[in-house]
Amino acid sequence: MPIIEPRIISRIADAVGTITLNHEAKRNALSETLVGEVVDALAEFQRRDVRCAILRAAPGVKVWSAGHDVSELPEGGKDPLGWRDPLRQLIRELENFPAPVIALIEGSVWGGACETVLACDLIVATPDATFAATPARHSVPYNVSGLLTFLNAAHIHIAKEMLFTAQPIPASRLERMGIVNHVCSAGEIEAFSYGLARTITQNAPLSISVMKEQLRILAGAHTMSPQDFERIQGLRRVVYNSSDYNEGISAFKAKRKPVFRGH
Ligand code: YXS
């Protein structure tokens, strides 16, 4: 039985819990295994009354996370981002975790990891950190709650630029738009982020936890008719049943540029 190395490192000190993504070989891709370990660590933090969590990768990393594990995306014909998908579960766990989560970002952030960072409560990044939303790079039909994460974090024009271009956008630009809370040099980002976390831990945890849940409920309070929801799901089905969807996954696995034909 092969020994699976832990995909993350987690620790707790002074009511601050830290989760460090630690699967460099696959660029911290959000695989079912890695997400499971993050979820377990958050559950331990809750048991240990952690008052602020920090989600980070190893100091100085080039790739914070390469996003959803493409090798775990289903071949065509199945919703690639259904309720039980690891990325969807990770987003829900971060949003439901009863204390603030600070995303400490160095390096590049891709695809579902972009949404993961936006689903955190605060974002601190180095100036050269970049964020690339990539559904359009792989012909993936992003899901409704996932798009809402982008819309709640960014003006619709910026969300559209991120989603339609799939290009890396620097943290310094996202800070100017209020999407990234703070930009700090690589030498300062750790002390700054833990300083922010300690400030939060000095405040009333119940009040913070309830305000976080209230803001989650308010941010998700969007009416949508059953007909509109069914229309959206039908449109998404067209995408994940398309040859473009299969082309996106095949091209990634073959390490070549995809050729999309629009069907
Ligand atoms: O060939 P080996 O076995 O060494 O593995 C390679 C890559 O296949 C693997 N890897 C990944 N495996 C699964 N899922 C991924 N997302 C993923 N990304 C990388 O890691 C090993 C090293 O990769 P390599 O050689 O490319 O590293 P690099 O340093 O030259 O380049 C790093 C990246 C991140 C620029 C490059 O790996 C890359 O472009 N990765 C894909 C980024 C991306 O498009 N992510 C979106 C995934 S799909 C997703 O998140 C959502 C479904 S959506 O697209 O809708 O948002």
CSV table of N, CA and C and ligand atoms in Angstrom, one decimal, residues 23-30 62-63 65-73 80-81 85 87 108-115 132-143 150 163 252-253 255, ligand 1:
chain,number,residue,atom,x,y,z
A,23,HIS,N,1.8,20.4,-1.4
A,23,HIS,CA,1.9,19.3,-2.5
A,23,HIS,C,2.5,19.9,-3.7
A,24,GLU,N,3.8,20.4,-3.6
A,24,GLU,CA,4.5,21.1,-4.6
A,24,GLU,C,4.5,20.3,-5.9
A,25,ALA,N,4.6,18.9,-5.8
A,25,ALA,CA,4.8,18.1,-7.0
A,25,ALA,C,3.6,18.3,-8.0
A,26,LYS,N,2.4,18.6,-7.4
A,26,LYS,CA,1.3,18.8,-8.3
A,26,LYS,C,0.8,20.3,-8.2
A,27,ARG,N,1.8,21.1,-7.8
A,27,ARG,CA,1.5,22.6,-7.7
A,27,ARG,C,0.3,22.9,-6.8
A,28,ASN,N,0.2,22.1,-5.7
A,28,ASN,CA,-0.9,22.3,-4.7
A,28,ASN,C,-2.3,22.2,-5.4
A,29,ALA,N,-2.4,21.4,-6.4
A,29,ALA,CA,-3.8,21.2,-7.1
A,29,ALA,C,-4.8,20.8,-6.0
A,30,LEU,N,-6.0,21.3,-6.1
A,30,LEU,CA,-7.0,21.0,-5.1
A,30,LEU,C,-7.7,19.7,-5.4
A,62,LYS,N,6.3,29.4,-5.9
A,62,LYS,CA,6.0,30.0,-7.2
A,62,LYS,C,4.6,29.9,-7.6
A,63,VAL,N,4.0,28.7,-7.2
A,63,VAL,CA,2.6,28.5,-7.5
A,63,VAL,C,1.8,28.2,-6.2
A,65,SER,N,-1.5,27.7,-5.8
A,65,SER,CA,-2.2,26.5,-6.1
A,65,SER,C,-2.7,26.6,-7.6
A,66,ALA,N,-2.6,25.4,-8.2
A,66,ALA,CA,-2.9,25.3,-9.7
A,66,ALA,C,-4.4,25.0,-9.9
A,67,GLY,N,-5.2,25.2,-8.8
A,67,GLY,CA,-6.6,25.0,-8.9
A,67,GLY,C,-7.1,23.6,-8.9
A,68,HIS,N,-8.3,23.4,-9.4
A,68,HIS,CA,-9.0,22.1,-9.3
A,68,HIS,C,-8.0,21.1,-9.9
A,69,ASP,N,-8.0,19.9,-9.4
A,69,ASP,CA,-7.1,18.8,-9.9
A,69,ASP,C,-7.8,18.4,-11.2
A,70,VAL,N,-7.2,18.8,-12.4
A,70,VAL,CA,-7.8,18.5,-13.7
A,70,VAL,C,-8.0,17.0,-13.9
A,71,SER,N,-7.1,16.2,-13.3
A,71,SER,CA,-7.2,14.7,-13.5
A,71,SER,C,-8.4,14.2,-12.8
A,72,GLU,N,-9.0,15.0,-12.0
A,72,GLU,CA,-10.2,14.5,-11.2
A,72,GLU,C,-11.5,15.1,-11.9
A,73,LEU,N,-11.3,15.9,-12.9
A,73,LEU,CA,-12.6,16.4,-13.6
A,73,LEU,C,-13.2,15.2,-14.4
A,80,PRO,N,-19.1,18.9,-14.0
A,80,PRO,CA,-17.7,18.8,-13.3
A,80,PRO,C,-17.6,19.6,-12.0
A,81,LEU,N,-18.7,20.3,-11.7
A,81,LEU,CA,-18.6,21.1,-10.4
A,81,LEU,C,-19.9,20.9,-9.6
A,85,ASP,N,-18.4,17.9,-5.5
A,85,ASP,CA,-17.1,18.1,-6.0
A,85,ASP,C,-16.2,18.7,-4.9
A,87,LEU,N,-13.8,20.9,-4.8
A,87,LEU,CA,-13.7,22.4,-4.8
A,87,LEU,C,-14.9,23.0,-4.2
A,108,SER,N,1.5,32.2,-7.9
A,108,SER,CA,0.4,32.3,-8.8
A,108,SER,C,-0.8,31.4,-8.3
A,109,VAL,N,-2.0,31.9,-8.6
A,109,VAL,CA,-3.2,31.3,-8.1
A,109,VAL,C,-4.1,31.0,-9.4
A,110,TRP,N,-4.5,29.8,-9.6
A,110,TRP,CA,-5.2,29.4,-10.8
A,110,TRP,C,-6.6,28.8,-10.6
A,111,GLY,N,-7.5,29.1,-11.5
A,111,GLY,CA,-8.8,28.4,-11.5
A,111,GLY,C,-9.5,28.4,-10.2
A,112,GLY,N,-9.9,27.2,-9.8
A,112,GLY,CA,-10.7,27.0,-8.6
A,112,GLY,C,-10.0,27.6,-7.4
A,113,ALA,N,-8.7,27.6,-7.4
A,113,ALA,CA,-7.9,28.2,-6.3
A,113,ALA,C,-8.2,29.7,-6.2
A,114,CYS,N,-8.5,30.3,-7.3
A,114,CYS,CA,-8.9,31.8,-7.3
A,114,CYS,C,-10.1,31.9,-6.5
A,115,GLU,N,-11.1,31.1,-6.8
A,115,GLU,CA,-12.4,31.2,-6.1
A,115,GLU,C,-12.1,30.9,-4.6
A,132,ALA,N,-5.5,33.9,-11.8
A,132,ALA,CA,-6.1,33.6,-13.1
A,132,ALA,C,-7.3,32.7,-12.9
A,133,ALA,N,-8.5,33.3,-13.3
A,133,ALA,CA,-9.7,32.5,-13.3
A,133,ALA,C,-9.8,31.7,-14.7
A,134,THR,N,-9.9,30.4,-14.7
A,134,THR,CA,-9.6,29.7,-15.9
A,134,THR,C,-10.7,28.8,-16.5
A,135,PRO,N,-12.0,28.9,-16.1
A,135,PRO,CA,-13.0,28.1,-16.8
A,135,PRO,C,-12.9,28.2,-18.3
A,136,ALA,N,-12.7,29.4,-18.8
A,136,ALA,CA,-12.7,29.6,-20.3
A,136,ALA,C,-11.4,29.0,-20.9
A,137,ARG,N,-10.4,28.7,-20.1
A,137,ARG,CA,-9.2,28.1,-20.6
A,137,ARG,C,-9.4,26.6,-20.8
A,138,HIS,N,-10.4,26.0,-20.1
A,138,HIS,CA,-10.6,24.6,-20.2
A,138,HIS,C,-12.0,24.2,-20.7
A,139,SER,N,-12.7,25.2,-21.1
A,139,SER,CA,-14.1,25.0,-21.5
A,139,SER,C,-14.9,24.4,-20.4
A,140,VAL,N,-14.8,24.9,-19.2
A,140,VAL,CA,-15.5,24.4,-18.0
A,140,VAL,C,-16.7,25.3,-17.8
A,141,PRO,N,-17.9,24.7,-17.6
A,141,PRO,CA,-19.1,25.6,-17.3
A,141,PRO,C,-19.1,25.8,-15.8
A,142,TYR,N,-18.6,27.0,-15.4
A,142,TYR,CA,-18.5,27.3,-13.9
A,142,TYR,C,-19.9,27.2,-13.4
A,143,ASN,N,-20.1,27.0,-12.1
A,143,ASN,CA,-21.4,26.8,-11.5
A,143,ASN,C,-21.9,28.1,-10.9
A,150,PHE,N,-17.2,35.2,-7.2
A,150,PHE,CA,-16.5,36.2,-8.0
A,150,PHE,C,-17.3,37.5,-7.9
A,163,LEU,N,-12.8,36.2,-15.9
A,163,LEU,CA,-13.4,35.0,-16.4
A,163,LEU,C,-13.3,34.8,-17.9
A,252,PHE,N,-5.0,19.5,-21.7
A,252,PHE,CA,-4.2,19.7,-20.5
A,252,PHE,C,-3.4,18.5,-20.2
A,253,LYS,N,-4.1,17.3,-20.3
A,253,LYS,CA,-3.4,16.0,-20.0
A,253,LYS,C,-2.2,15.8,-21.0
A,255,LYS,N,-0.6,18.1,-22.4
A,255,LYS,CA,0.3,19.3,-22.2
A,255,LYS,C,0.4,20.0,-23.6
B,1,YXS,O1,3.4,16.1,-15.3
B,1,YXS,P1,3.5,15.9,-13.8
B,1,YXS,O2,3.0,14.6,-13.3
B,1,YXS,O3,4.8,16.3,-13.2
B,1,YXS,O4,2.4,17.0,-13.2
B,1,YXS,C1,2.6,18.4,-13.5
B,1,YXS,C2,1.2,18.9,-13.8
B,1,YXS,O5,0.4,18.0,-14.6
B,1,YXS,C3,0.6,19.0,-12.4
B,1,YXS,N1,-0.5,20.0,-12.4
B,1,YXS,C4,-1.7,19.7,-12.2
B,1,YXS,N2,-2.3,18.5,-12.0
B,1,YXS,C5,-3.7,18.5,-11.8
B,1,YXS,N3,-4.4,19.6,-11.9
B,1,YXS,C6,-3.9,20.9,-12.1
B,1,YXS,N4,-4.6,21.9,-12.1
B,1,YXS,C7,-2.5,20.9,-12.3
B,1,YXS,N5,-1.6,21.9,-12.5
B,1,YXS,C8,-0.4,21.3,-12.6
B,1,YXS,O6,1.7,19.5,-11.7
B,1,YXS,C9,2.9,19.1,-12.2
B,1,YXS,C10,3.8,20.3,-12.5
B,1,YXS,O7,3.1,21.0,-13.4
B,1,YXS,P2,4.0,22.0,-14.5
B,1,YXS,O8,5.1,21.2,-15.0
B,1,YXS,O9,3.0,22.5,-15.5
B,1,YXS,O10,4.5,23.1,-13.5
B,1,YXS,P3,5.0,24.6,-14.0
B,1,YXS,O11,5.6,25.1,-12.8
B,1,YXS,O12,5.7,24.5,-15.2
B,1,YXS,O13,3.6,25.4,-14.3
B,1,YXS,C11,2.8,25.6,-13.2
B,1,YXS,C12,1.4,26.1,-13.8
B,1,YXS,C13,0.4,26.2,-12.6
B,1,YXS,C14,1.6,27.4,-14.6
B,1,YXS,C15,0.9,24.9,-14.7
B,1,YXS,O14,1.0,23.7,-14.0
B,1,YXS,C16,-0.5,25.1,-15.1
B,1,YXS,O15,-0.8,26.0,-16.0
B,1,YXS,N6,-1.4,24.4,-14.5
B,1,YXS,C17,-2.8,24.5,-14.8
B,1,YXS,C18,-3.4,25.8,-14.2
B,1,YXS,C19,-4.9,25.8,-14.5
B,1,YXS,O16,-5.3,26.0,-15.6
B,1,YXS,N7,-5.7,25.5,-13.5
B,1,YXS,C20,-7.2,25.4,-13.6
B,1,YXS,C21,-7.6,23.9,-13.3
B,1,YXS,S1,-9.3,23.7,-13.7
B,1,YXS,C22,-10.1,24.6,-12.4
B,1,YXS,O17,-9.5,25.0,-11.5
B,1,YXS,C23,-11.5,24.8,-12.5
B,1,YXS,C24,-12.3,23.6,-13.0
B,1,YXS,S2,-11.9,26.1,-13.6
B,1,YXS,O18,-10.9,26.0,-14.7
B,1,YXS,O19,-13.2,26.0,-14.0
B,1,YXS,O20,-11.6,27.2,-12.8
